[in-house]
CSV table of C-alpha atoms and ligand atoms in Angstrom, one decimal:
chain,number,residue,atom,x,y,z
R,11,MET,CA,0.0,0.0,0.0
R,12,THR,CA,1.2,3.5,-0.7
R,13,HIS,CA,1.4,6.1,2.1
R,14,ASP,CA,-1.7,7.8,0.7
R,15,GLU,CA,-3.7,4.5,0.8
R,16,VAL,CA,-2.6,3.9,4.4
R,17,CYS,CA,-3.7,7.4,5.4
R,18,GLN,CA,-7.1,6.9,3.6
R,19,ARG,CA,-7.7,3.6,5.4
R,20,ALA,CA,-6.8,5.2,8.7
R,21,THR,CA,-9.2,8.1,8.0
R,22,GLN,CA,-12.0,5.7,7.2
R,23,SER,CA,-11.3,3.9,10.4
R,24,VAL,CA,-11.6,7.0,12.5
R,25,GLN,CA,-14.8,8.1,10.7
R,26,THR,CA,-16.4,4.8,11.4
R,27,LEU,CA,-15.3,4.9,15.0
R,28,SER,CA,-16.7,8.4,15.4
R,29,LEU,CA,-20.2,7.0,14.9
R,30,SER,CA,-20.0,5.2,18.2
R,31,VAL,CA,-18.5,8.1,20.2
R,32,ASN,CA,-20.4,8.7,23.5
R,33,PRO,CA,-20.4,12.5,24.0
R,34,ARG,CA,-20.9,12.6,27.8
R,35,PHE,CA,-17.4,14.0,28.4
R,36,TYR,CA,-16.7,15.4,24.9
R,37,PRO,CA,-15.7,19.1,24.9
R,38,LEU,CA,-17.6,21.7,23.0
R,39,VAL,CA,-15.0,24.5,22.7
R,40,HIS,CA,-11.8,22.5,22.9
R,41,PHE,CA,-10.1,20.6,20.1
R,42,ALA,CA,-10.7,16.9,20.3
R,43,PRO,CA,-10.4,14.1,17.7
R,44,PRO,CA,-13.4,12.8,15.8
R,45,ALA,CA,-12.6,9.5,17.6
R,46,GLY,CA,-9.6,7.5,18.7
R,47,TRP,CA,-6.6,8.4,20.7
R,48,ILE,CA,-4.6,11.7,20.6
R,49,ASN,CA,-1.7,13.2,22.5
R,50,ASP,CA,0.7,16.0,21.6
R,51,PRO,CA,-0.2,18.9,19.3
R,52,ASN,CA,2.3,18.8,16.3
R,53,GLY,CA,3.2,21.0,13.4
R,54,LEU,CA,1.4,24.1,14.5
R,55,ILE,CA,1.6,26.6,11.6
R,56,TYR,CA,-0.3,29.4,10.0
R,57,PHE,CA,-0.1,28.4,6.3
R,58,ASN,CA,-2.1,29.5,3.3
R,59,GLN,CA,-4.4,31.7,5.4
R,60,GLN,CA,-5.3,29.0,7.8
R,61,TYR,CA,-4.2,27.6,11.1
R,62,HIS,CA,-3.1,24.0,10.7
R,63,LEU,CA,-3.0,21.7,13.6
R,64,PHE,CA,-1.5,18.3,13.5
R,65,TYR,CA,-1.5,15.9,16.4
R,66,GLN,CA,-0.3,12.6,17.7
R,67,HIS,CA,-3.1,10.2,16.9
R,68,TYR,CA,-4.1,6.6,16.9
R,69,PRO,CA,-7.1,6.4,14.6
R,70,HIS,CA,-8.2,2.8,15.1
R,71,SER,CA,-9.0,2.9,18.8
R,72,SER,CA,-9.1,5.2,21.8
R,73,TYR,CA,-6.2,3.3,23.4
R,74,ARG,CA,-2.6,4.2,22.4
R,75,GLY,CA,-1.2,2.5,19.3
R,76,PRO,CA,1.4,3.3,16.6
R,77,MET,CA,1.2,7.0,16.1
R,78,HIS,CA,-0.1,8.9,13.1
R,79,TRP,CA,-0.5,12.6,12.5
R,80,GLY,CA,-4.1,13.7,12.6
R,81,HIS,CA,-4.8,17.0,10.9
R,82,ALA,CA,-7.3,19.8,11.2
R,83,VAL,CA,-7.6,23.4,10.0
R,84,SER,CA,-9.2,26.6,11.4
R,85,ASP,CA,-9.6,30.2,10.5
R,86,ASP,CA,-9.8,31.4,14.1
R,87,LEU,CA,-8.3,28.6,16.2
R,88,ILE,CA,-11.8,28.1,17.7
R,89,HIS,CA,-13.9,26.4,14.9
R,90,TRP,CA,-12.0,23.4,13.7
R,91,GLN,CA,-12.5,21.3,10.5
R,92,HIS,CA,-11.1,17.8,10.6
R,93,LEU,CA,-9.1,16.7,7.6
R,94,PRO,CA,-7.8,13.3,6.5
R,95,ILE,CA,-4.9,11.8,8.4
R,96,ALA,CA,-1.7,13.4,7.2
R,97,LEU,CA,1.0,10.9,8.2
R,98,ALA,CA,0.9,7.2,8.9
R,99,PRO,CA,3.6,4.9,10.1
R,100,GLY,CA,4.9,2.3,7.6
R,101,GLN,CA,8.4,3.0,6.4
R,102,GLN,CA,11.2,1.0,7.8
R,103,ASP,CA,12.3,4.0,9.9
R,104,ASP,CA,8.9,5.0,11.3
R,105,VAL,CA,7.1,1.6,11.3
R,106,HIS,CA,6.2,1.9,15.0
R,107,GLY,CA,5.2,5.5,15.1
R,108,VAL,CA,5.3,8.9,13.4
R,109,TYR,CA,6.2,10.8,16.6
R,110,SER,CA,5.9,14.5,17.4
R,111,GLY,CA,7.4,17.3,15.4
R,112,SER,CA,6.8,20.7,13.8
R,113,ALA,CA,6.2,22.4,10.5
R,114,VAL,CA,7.6,25.3,8.4
R,115,ASP,CA,6.5,27.1,5.3
R,116,ASN,CA,9.4,26.7,2.8
R,117,HIS,CA,8.3,29.1,0.0
R,118,GLY,CA,4.9,27.7,-0.2
R,119,GLU,CA,5.8,24.1,0.5
R,120,LEU,CA,4.5,22.9,3.8
R,121,THR,CA,7.4,21.0,5.3
R,122,LEU,CA,6.9,18.6,8.3
R,123,PHE,CA,9.6,17.3,10.6
R,124,TYR,CA,8.8,14.4,12.8
R,125,THR,CA,10.5,11.6,14.7
R,126,GLY,CA,10.4,8.1,13.2
R,127,HIS,CA,10.1,5.6,16.0
R,128,THR,CA,11.0,1.9,15.8
R,129,VAL,CA,11.2,-0.7,18.5
R,130,VAL,CA,14.5,-2.6,17.9
R,131,ASP,CA,14.2,-5.2,20.6
R,132,SER,CA,11.0,-5.6,22.6
R,133,ASN,CA,12.3,-8.7,24.5
R,134,ALA,CA,15.3,-7.0,26.2
R,135,SER,CA,14.9,-6.3,29.9
R,136,GLN,CA,14.5,-2.7,28.8
R,137,VAL,CA,12.9,-2.2,25.4
R,138,VAL,CA,15.4,-1.0,22.8
R,139,ILE,CA,14.2,1.8,20.5
R,140,ARG,CA,15.6,3.8,17.6
R,141,GLN,CA,14.5,7.4,16.9
R,142,VAL,CA,15.5,9.4,13.9
R,143,GLN,CA,14.3,12.8,12.5
R,144,MET,CA,12.3,12.6,9.2
R,145,LEU,CA,10.9,14.9,6.6
R,146,ALA,CA,7.6,15.1,4.7
R,147,THR,CA,6.3,17.8,2.3
R,148,SER,CA,3.0,19.0,0.8
R,149,ARG,CA,2.1,21.6,-1.8
R,150,ASP,CA,-1.6,21.5,-1.2
R,151,GLY,CA,-1.4,21.4,2.6
R,152,ALA,CA,-3.5,18.2,2.7
R,153,THR,CA,-1.6,15.3,1.3
R,154,PHE,CA,2.0,14.6,2.2
R,155,GLU,CA,5.0,12.9,0.6
R,156,LYS,CA,7.5,11.4,2.9
R,157,HIS,CA,11.2,11.9,2.2
R,158,GLY,CA,12.9,9.7,4.7
R,159,VAL,CA,15.5,10.2,7.4
R,160,ILE,CA,17.3,13.6,7.7
R,161,ILE,CA,19.1,13.2,11.0
R,162,GLU,CA,20.3,10.1,12.8
R,163,PRO,CA,21.5,10.2,16.4
R,164,PRO,CA,25.0,9.3,17.5
R,165,ALA,CA,25.2,5.5,18.2
R,166,HIS,CA,24.9,5.8,22.0
R,167,ILE,CA,21.7,7.8,21.9
R,168,GLU,CA,18.3,6.2,22.0
R,169,HIS,CA,15.8,8.9,23.1
R,170,PHE,CA,16.1,11.5,20.4
R,171,ARG,CA,12.8,13.1,19.4
R,172,ASP,CA,10.4,15.9,18.8
R,173,PRO,CA,12.2,18.3,16.3
R,174,LYS,CA,11.1,21.9,16.4
R,175,VAL,CA,12.3,23.9,13.4
R,176,TRP,CA,12.3,27.7,12.8
R,177,ARG,CA,13.8,30.2,10.3
R,178,ASP,CA,16.6,32.2,11.7
R,179,ALA,CA,18.2,35.2,9.9
R,180,ASP,CA,20.3,33.2,7.4
R,181,SER,CA,19.6,29.5,8.1
R,182,TRP,CA,17.1,27.0,9.4
R,183,LYS,CA,17.5,25.8,13.0
R,184,MET,CA,16.1,22.8,14.8
R,185,VAL,CA,16.0,21.8,18.5
R,186,ILE,CA,15.6,18.1,19.5
R,187,GLY,CA,14.8,16.6,22.9
R,188,VAL,CA,17.6,14.1,23.9
R,189,SER,CA,18.5,11.8,26.8
R,190,GLU,CA,22.3,11.3,27.2
R,191,HIS,CA,23.8,9.6,30.2
R,192,GLN,CA,20.4,9.7,31.9
R,193,THR,CA,20.3,13.5,31.5
R,194,GLY,CA,17.6,15.4,29.7
R,195,GLN,CA,18.9,17.9,27.1
R,196,VAL,CA,18.1,19.9,24.0
R,197,TRP,CA,20.4,19.8,21.0
R,198,LEU,CA,20.6,22.5,18.4
R,199,TYR,CA,21.1,21.8,14.6
R,200,THR,CA,21.5,24.1,11.6
R,201,SER,CA,20.6,23.7,7.9
R,202,THR,CA,20.5,25.9,4.8
R,203,ASP,CA,18.2,23.6,2.8
R,204,LEU,CA,16.0,21.7,5.4
R,205,ARG,CA,17.4,18.4,4.1
R,206,HIS,CA,21.0,18.5,5.3
R,207,TRP,CA,21.5,19.3,9.0
R,208,GLN,CA,24.7,19.9,11.1
R,209,PHE,CA,24.8,19.4,14.8
R,210,ASP,CA,25.7,22.7,16.3
R,211,GLN,CA,25.8,22.3,20.1
R,212,VAL,CA,23.9,21.3,23.2
R,213,LEU,CA,21.5,24.2,23.8
R,214,LEU,CA,20.8,23.2,27.4
R,215,LYS,CA,21.3,20.3,29.7
R,216,ALA,CA,19.3,19.3,32.8
R,217,LYS,CA,20.8,19.8,36.2
R,218,PRO,CA,20.9,16.6,38.2
R,219,ASP,CA,17.3,17.0,39.5
R,220,GLN,CA,15.8,18.2,36.2
R,221,GLY,CA,15.0,14.9,34.6
R,222,TRP,CA,16.5,12.1,32.5
R,223,MET,CA,14.7,13.1,29.3
R,224,TRP,CA,13.4,16.4,28.0
R,225,GLU,CA,10.5,15.8,25.5
R,226,CYS,CA,9.0,18.3,23.1
R,227,PRO,CA,11.3,21.2,23.2
R,228,ASP,CA,10.0,24.5,21.8
R,229,PHE,CA,12.3,27.5,21.5
R,230,PHE,CA,11.1,31.0,20.5
R,231,PRO,CA,11.6,34.7,21.1
R,232,LEU,CA,9.3,36.9,23.2
R,233,GLY,CA,10.4,40.5,23.0
R,234,ASP,CA,14.2,40.5,23.4
R,235,LYS,CA,14.3,37.2,25.4
R,236,TRP,CA,14.2,33.6,24.3
R,237,ILE,CA,12.0,31.0,25.9
R,238,LEU,CA,12.9,27.3,26.0
R,239,VAL,CA,9.9,25.1,26.9
R,240,VAL,CA,10.5,21.4,27.7
R,241,SER,CA,8.5,18.5,29.1
R,242,PRO,CA,10.9,16.7,31.4
R,243,MET,CA,10.5,13.1,32.4
R,244,GLY,CA,11.8,11.9,35.8
R,245,MET,CA,12.0,15.2,37.9
R,246,GLN,CA,11.7,14.7,41.6
R,247,SER,CA,8.7,16.4,43.2
R,248,LYS,CA,9.5,19.2,45.6
R,249,GLN,CA,6.8,20.1,48.1
R,250,PHE,CA,4.0,21.8,46.0
R,251,ALA,CA,5.9,21.6,42.7
R,252,TYR,CA,6.5,18.9,40.1
R,253,ASN,CA,3.9,16.5,41.4
R,254,ASN,CA,2.5,15.3,38.1
R,255,LYS,CA,3.8,12.1,36.4
R,256,PHE,CA,5.9,14.3,34.1
R,257,GLN,CA,6.5,18.0,34.2
R,258,VAL,CA,6.3,21.0,31.8
R,259,GLY,CA,8.3,24.1,32.3
R,260,TYR,CA,10.3,26.9,30.7
R,261,PHE,CA,13.6,28.7,30.9
R,262,VAL,CA,14.1,32.4,30.0
R,263,GLY,CA,17.3,33.7,28.6
R,264,THR,CA,19.1,35.3,25.6
R,265,PHE,CA,20.1,33.7,22.4
R,266,ASN,CA,23.1,35.1,20.6
R,267,ASN,CA,25.7,33.3,18.3
R,268,ASN,CA,23.7,30.1,18.9
R,269,GLN,CA,24.3,30.3,22.7
R,270,PHE,CA,21.3,30.2,25.1
R,271,ILE,CA,22.3,32.1,28.2
R,272,VAL,CA,19.7,31.3,30.9
R,273,GLU,CA,18.5,34.1,33.1
R,274,GLN,CA,15.6,32.3,34.7
R,275,ASP,CA,15.8,28.7,35.7
R,276,PHE,CA,13.2,26.0,35.1
R,277,THR,CA,9.7,27.3,36.1
R,278,GLU,CA,6.5,25.3,36.0
R,279,LEU,CA,4.3,26.3,33.1
R,280,ASP,CA,1.0,25.2,34.6
R,281,HIS,CA,0.1,24.3,38.2
R,282,GLY,CA,-2.8,21.9,37.5
R,283,LEU,CA,-2.8,18.2,36.9
R,284,ASP,CA,-3.2,17.7,33.2
R,285,LEU,CA,-1.1,19.7,30.8
R,286,TYR,CA,1.7,18.3,28.8
R,287,ALA,CA,3.8,18.6,25.6
R,288,PRO,CA,2.9,22.2,24.7
R,289,GLN,CA,3.8,23.7,21.3
R,290,THR,CA,3.5,27.3,19.9
R,291,TYR,CA,2.3,28.4,16.5
R,292,SER,CA,4.8,29.7,14.0
R,293,GLY,CA,3.7,32.2,11.3
R,294,SER,CA,0.9,33.8,13.3
R,295,GLY,CA,2.4,37.3,13.4
R,296,ASP,CA,3.6,38.9,16.6
R,297,GLN,CA,1.4,36.8,18.8
R,298,ARG,CA,2.7,33.5,20.4
R,299,ILE,CA,-0.2,31.1,20.7
R,300,MET,CA,0.2,27.9,22.6
R,301,LEU,CA,-1.7,24.6,22.5
R,302,SER,CA,-1.0,21.6,24.8
R,303,TRP,CA,-2.1,18.1,25.3
R,304,PHE,CA,-4.9,18.3,27.9
R,305,SER,CA,-3.9,15.1,29.7
R,306,MET,CA,-1.0,13.6,31.5
R,307,PRO,CA,0.9,10.4,30.4
R,308,GLU,CA,0.1,7.3,32.3
R,309,THR,CA,-3.0,8.8,34.0
R,310,PRO,CA,-6.5,7.1,33.8
R,311,ILE,CA,-8.7,8.5,31.0
R,312,PRO,CA,-12.4,8.0,31.8
R,313,GLU,CA,-13.6,8.7,28.2
R,314,GLN,CA,-11.6,5.8,26.7
R,315,PRO,CA,-14.6,3.4,26.7
R,316,ASP,CA,-16.4,6.2,24.8
R,317,HIS,CA,-14.2,5.6,21.7
R,318,TRP,CA,-12.3,8.9,21.9
R,319,SER,CA,-9.5,9.9,24.2
R,320,THR,CA,-8.4,13.4,25.4
R,321,CYS,CA,-8.3,16.8,23.8
R,322,LEU,CA,-6.1,19.9,23.7
R,323,THR,CA,-6.1,23.0,25.9
R,324,PHE,CA,-7.8,26.1,24.8
R,325,PRO,CA,-5.4,28.3,22.7
R,326,ARG,CA,-3.5,30.6,25.0
R,327,ILE,CA,-1.6,33.8,24.1
R,328,ILE,CA,1.7,33.9,25.9
R,329,THR,CA,3.7,36.9,26.8
R,330,LEU,CA,6.6,37.6,29.1
R,331,ASN,CA,6.4,40.2,32.0
R,332,GLU,CA,9.2,42.2,33.4
R,333,GLN,CA,9.9,39.5,36.1
R,334,ASN,CA,10.6,36.9,33.3
R,335,GLN,CA,7.3,35.2,34.1
R,336,LEU,CA,5.2,33.7,31.3
R,337,ILE,CA,1.7,35.2,31.2
R,338,GLN,CA,-1.0,33.0,29.7
R,339,THR,CA,-4.4,34.2,28.7
R,340,PRO,CA,-7.1,32.5,26.7
R,341,LEU,CA,-7.5,33.5,23.0
R,342,PRO,CA,-9.8,36.6,23.1
R,343,ALA,CA,-11.8,35.0,20.2
R,344,ILE,CA,-13.5,32.9,22.8
R,345,LYS,CA,-15.9,35.9,23.0
R,346,GLN,CA,-17.5,34.7,19.8
R,347,LEU,CA,-18.9,31.8,21.7
R,348,ARG,CA,-20.3,33.7,24.7
R,349,GLN,CA,-24.0,33.7,25.2
R,350,THR,CA,-26.1,36.0,27.4
R,351,PRO,CA,-24.0,36.8,30.5
R,352,GLN,CA,-25.2,36.4,34.1
R,353,LYS,CA,-23.8,39.1,36.4
R,354,LEU,CA,-23.8,39.5,40.1
R,355,SER,CA,-21.9,41.8,42.5
R,356,GLY,CA,-21.3,42.2,46.2
R,357,ILE,CA,-22.0,38.6,47.3
R,358,VAL,CA,-21.2,38.1,50.9
R,359,LEU,CA,-21.3,34.6,52.3
R,360,ASN,CA,-21.2,33.6,55.9
R,361,ASP,CA,-20.5,29.9,56.3
R,362,GLU,CA,-22.8,28.9,53.5
R,363,ARG,CA,-23.1,27.8,49.8
R,364,PHE,CA,-24.6,29.9,47.1
R,365,CYS,CA,-25.6,28.4,43.7
R,366,LEU,CA,-24.8,30.6,40.7
R,367,PRO,CA,-27.4,31.1,37.9
R,368,LEU,CA,-25.3,29.0,35.5
R,369,THR,CA,-24.4,25.4,34.9
R,370,SER,CA,-20.9,24.0,34.4
R,371,ASP,CA,-21.4,22.0,31.2
R,372,CYS,CA,-19.6,24.6,29.1
R,373,CYS,CA,-19.1,28.1,30.3
R,374,GLU,CA,-16.6,30.9,31.0
R,375,LEU,CA,-16.5,32.6,34.4
R,376,SER,CA,-14.8,35.7,35.8
R,377,ILE,CA,-14.8,36.2,39.6
R,378,GLU,CA,-13.2,38.8,41.7
R,379,ILE,CA,-12.7,37.9,45.4
R,380,ASP,CA,-11.8,40.3,48.1
R,381,ILE,CA,-9.0,38.5,50.0
R,382,THR,CA,-8.3,41.3,52.5
R,383,LYS,CA,-11.9,41.4,53.7
R,384,SER,CA,-12.6,37.7,53.7
R,385,ASP,CA,-11.9,35.9,57.0
R,386,ALA,CA,-13.4,32.4,56.3
R,387,GLU,CA,-11.1,29.4,56.9
R,388,ARG,CA,-11.8,28.3,53.3
R,389,TYR,CA,-13.7,30.0,50.6
R,390,GLY,CA,-14.1,29.9,46.8
R,391,LEU,CA,-16.0,28.0,44.2
R,392,MET,CA,-17.4,24.5,43.7
R,393,LEU,CA,-17.6,23.4,40.1
R,394,THR,CA,-19.6,20.4,39.0
R,395,PHE,CA,-21.5,20.9,42.3
R,396,ASP,CA,-24.3,18.5,43.3
R,397,PRO,CA,-26.5,20.1,45.9
R,398,GLN,CA,-27.9,16.6,46.8
R,399,THR,CA,-24.5,15.3,47.9
R,400,ASP,CA,-22.8,18.6,48.6
R,401,LYS,CA,-19.8,17.5,46.5
R,402,GLY,CA,-18.0,19.2,43.7
R,403,VAL,CA,-14.6,20.2,42.4
R,404,LYS,CA,-13.3,22.8,44.8
R,405,LEU,CA,-11.3,25.9,43.8
R,406,TYR,CA,-10.7,27.6,47.1
R,407,ILE,CA,-8.5,29.9,49.2
R,408,ASP,CA,-7.1,28.3,52.3
R,409,LYS,CA,-6.7,31.2,54.7
R,410,GLN,CA,-4.2,29.5,57.0
R,411,SER,CA,-1.7,28.3,54.4
R,412,GLN,CA,-2.4,31.3,52.1
R,413,ARG,CA,-2.7,29.0,49.1
R,414,LEU,CA,-5.2,28.7,46.2
R,415,TYR,CA,-6.2,25.0,45.9
R,416,LEU,CA,-7.8,23.1,43.0
R,417,ASP,CA,-9.2,19.9,44.4
R,418,ARG,CA,-10.9,17.3,42.3
R,419,SER,CA,-10.9,14.5,44.9
R,420,SER,CA,-14.6,14.0,45.0
R,421,THR,CA,-15.5,13.7,41.3
R,422,ALA,CA,-17.6,10.7,40.3
R,423,PHE,CA,-14.9,9.3,38.0
R,424,GLY,CA,-11.1,9.3,38.4
R,425,PRO,CA,-8.5,10.6,38.2
R,426,HIS,CA,-8.6,12.5,41.5
R,427,GLY,CA,-6.0,14.7,43.4
R,428,HIS,CA,-5.3,18.3,44.1
R,429,ARG,CA,-2.7,21.0,43.4
R,430,SER,CA,-2.1,24.4,44.8
R,431,ILE,CA,-0.2,27.7,44.3
R,432,ALA,CA,0.8,30.4,46.7
R,433,LEU,CA,-1.8,33.1,47.0
R,434,PRO,CA,-0.7,36.1,45.0
R,435,ASP,CA,0.1,39.1,47.1
R,436,THR,CA,-2.8,41.2,45.8
R,437,PRO,CA,-5.8,42.5,47.8
R,438,THR,CA,-8.2,41.0,45.3
R,439,LEU,CA,-7.9,37.7,43.4
R,440,LEU,CA,-9.3,37.5,39.9
R,441,LEU,CA,-10.2,34.0,38.7
R,442,HIS,CA,-11.0,33.5,35.0
R,443,LEU,CA,-12.3,30.0,34.2
R,444,ILE,CA,-13.1,28.0,31.1
R,445,ILE,CA,-15.1,24.9,32.0
R,446,ASP,CA,-16.0,22.6,29.2
R,447,LYS,CA,-17.6,19.2,30.0
R,448,SER,CA,-14.6,17.3,31.3
R,449,THR,CA,-12.1,20.2,31.3
R,450,CYS,CA,-11.3,23.1,33.5
R,451,GLU,CA,-8.7,25.8,32.9
R,452,ILE,CA,-8.1,28.5,35.5
R,453,PHE,CA,-6.3,31.8,34.8
R,454,VAL,CA,-5.3,33.6,38.0
R,455,ASN,CA,-4.8,37.4,38.1
R,456,HIS,CA,-4.8,38.0,34.3
R,457,GLY,CA,-2.8,34.8,33.5
R,458,GLN,CA,0.0,35.2,36.0
R,459,ALA,CA,-0.6,31.5,36.9
R,460,THR,CA,-2.7,28.8,35.4
R,461,LEU,CA,-4.1,25.5,36.7
R,462,SER,CA,-5.5,23.0,34.2
R,463,ALA,CA,-7.3,19.8,35.0
R,464,ARG,CA,-9.6,17.2,33.5
R,465,ILE,CA,-12.7,16.8,35.7
R,466,TYR,CA,-15.2,14.0,35.4
R,467,ALA,CA,-18.4,14.6,37.2
R,468,ASP,CA,-21.7,12.8,37.0
R,469,TYR,CA,-23.9,14.6,34.5
R,470,THR,CA,-26.4,15.6,37.3
R,471,ALA,CA,-23.6,17.5,39.0
R,472,ASN,CA,-23.4,20.6,36.9
R,473,HIS,CA,-24.1,23.5,39.3
R,474,ILE,CA,-21.5,26.1,40.2
R,475,ALA,CA,-21.6,27.4,43.8
R,476,LEU,CA,-19.7,30.0,45.7
R,477,TYR,CA,-18.9,29.0,49.3
R,478,ALA,CA,-17.4,30.0,52.6
R,479,GLU,CA,-16.5,27.8,55.5
R,480,ASN,CA,-16.1,29.0,59.1
R,481,GLY,CA,-16.3,32.7,58.4
R,482,GLN,CA,-17.1,35.3,55.8
R,483,ALA,CA,-16.1,35.6,52.1
R,484,TYR,CA,-16.6,38.6,49.9
R,485,PHE,CA,-17.1,38.0,46.2
R,486,ASN,CA,-17.0,41.5,44.6
R,487,GLN,CA,-18.0,40.6,41.0
R,488,PHE,CA,-19.1,37.6,39.2
R,489,CYS,CA,-19.8,37.3,35.4
R,490,GLY,CA,-20.6,34.0,33.7
R,491,TRP,CA,-21.3,33.2,30.1
R,492,PRO,CA,-22.7,29.9,28.8
R,493,LEU,CA,-20.6,29.1,25.8
R,494,GLN,CA,-22.1,27.8,22.6
R,495,SER,CA,-20.5,24.8,20.9
R,496,ALA,CA,-17.6,25.6,18.5
R,497,TRP,CA,-18.3,22.5,16.4
R,498,ILE,CA,-19.9,23.7,13.2
R,499,LYS,CA,-22.1,20.6,12.9
R,500,PRO,CA,-23.7,19.2,16.1
R,501,PHE,CA,-21.0,16.6,16.4
R,502,PRO,CA,-17.5,16.2,15.0
R,503,TYR,CA,-17.4,15.7,11.3
R,504,MET,CA,-14.9,15.1,8.5
Q,19,FRU,C1,5.2,13.3,24.5
Q,19,FRU,C2,5.7,12.2,23.6
Q,19,FRU,C3,6.8,12.7,22.6
Q,19,FRU,C4,6.7,11.7,21.5
Q,19,FRU,C5,5.2,11.4,21.4
Q,19,FRU,C6,4.8,10.0,21.1
Q,19,FRU,O1,3.9,13.1,24.9
Q,19,FRU,O2,6.2,11.1,24.3
Q,19,FRU,O3,8.1,12.8,23.2
Q,19,FRU,O4,7.2,12.2,20.3
Q,19,FRU,O5,4.7,11.7,22.7
Q,19,FRU,O6,3.4,9.9,20.9
C-alpha cells in the first residue's frame, strides 16, 4: 500500500469509530479528535491563510497505538475542521510511530519534521528503541509525501525526538529533545536547505534533579528574550511543585551566536494536573499562541470506553512580563462563543453555599474575590457541584496556608487529586475559568498563573456554587457566560 492509501484507510477507520462516540465528556469548545486516541499537538503553523493543527493520533481505537499525525484546520483557532490523516507509520524508519514534530513554510511548500520511531528489541529487559528525524512535504497542505531520514542520532543515543524547526536570519534551526547519560537535554542543529543538517551544540542540559529526558522542546523569542519550553520526564517532586507524572516548564534567557544564556531557571508552566507537551504556533504574526495536550501520560482517561481519548487545551496567548514570568491568557476570540452573560456583584457569604445562575457543562466565568476582607477558613467555588451530595470540584483559598487550591478528589470518575499555588500578594484575586464538560482551565490574576485539569463529574452534578466555611467571604464581582459549541455541525465531522 502507498502512504496515501494507508492514510485513507486510517481516515475511514476514525470516521467509522466516530459513529460510536459517546459524547458525555466530549468538549464543546476545545479541540478533540473525531474519535480514537490523541496526544501532543504537532506542526502548529499558519499556512495559506489557515491555522493548521497536526496531532499525535491513533485512529483505530481510543487506546494508544502506533502514532499517526491527525490533521485539522481553522480560520480562528476556535472552529476546527477535521481533515484526512496526514502521516501514517509504515516505512522502515517509522514503522512503530510517526512521533511528534513541527512544520515550516518553505516558500509555499508545507514541510513537516517528525520523529520516526522503531522498536528494535522488545524482549530486552528494557525495550530498545531507535529514533530518527524525518521529513515530509506538501504543496496542497492536505496530502504529504515522505522523504525519509534527515538526522540520525550518535550511536549511544536512544531517546532523540520531537524536532522543532524555525527560520533564523540566514539559516534554518532545529532543536531536538535528547537523553544522554540519563540527563535530559536539548540539542541544536542548523541547515541551509532543510534536508542536510549539522549538529551545532547542546543548547541546554538538565541539572541533576531536572529529569533524565526532555521531551517536546520549543524555542522561540518573546520580546528580546528567548524561551525554551520542555517537558521533562523523571523530575523529583518538591513540596508543592513537580507533582505530576511528568512536568512542563520553561527557561528564559538570551540567544546570541547560537548560545542560550539562561537568566531564569526551570519554572513550572501550569500548576494543575493535566497539561503536557505544549507547542506554539509559528507564522501567526507577533502573537505567540500555545496549545498543549490536555492530559498527562500514564493517567487514567475515563472517556476511553467512549471511543475517543483526550483533547487539547484552549489556545493561549503567551507573553513575558518584566519579572521573566510567562503570562498565559485565553485567546480573546472565545468571546464569539459567549451567550447572554449572568452578572452579580457584592455577594457576601457567611459559612454557606450559594448556587450561581449557571451550569458548568460549558461556560466561562470571571470572579473577583476580596482577599483582604474575607476571613473564612476556606472559601471559593465549587464546580460540577451537586446540591444533593454537597460534592464538587473545589477551587478555594485556604486562609491558613495562604494558598489557592484546586481539588478534584470528590469527582464521580477518576483521576482524583489536588494542586495548589501560593496566593498572589494582591488585595483581590481575579479568577477566570473555562469549564467545558470534562475540562477546567483557571487563569489567575490575568494569566500570571494557570491551573488546568480534567474533571469528570456525574452529569447531574453541573451546578456552580460559591462557598465560605467558618467565616465570611466577599465576592466582589461575578460574570458567567454559557458558551455555545464551537463544532460547526452538532457533532465532529470530517
Ligand atoms: C510526548 C511524547 C513525545 C513523543 C510522542 C509520542 O507526549 O512522548 O516525546 O514524540 O509523545 O506519541
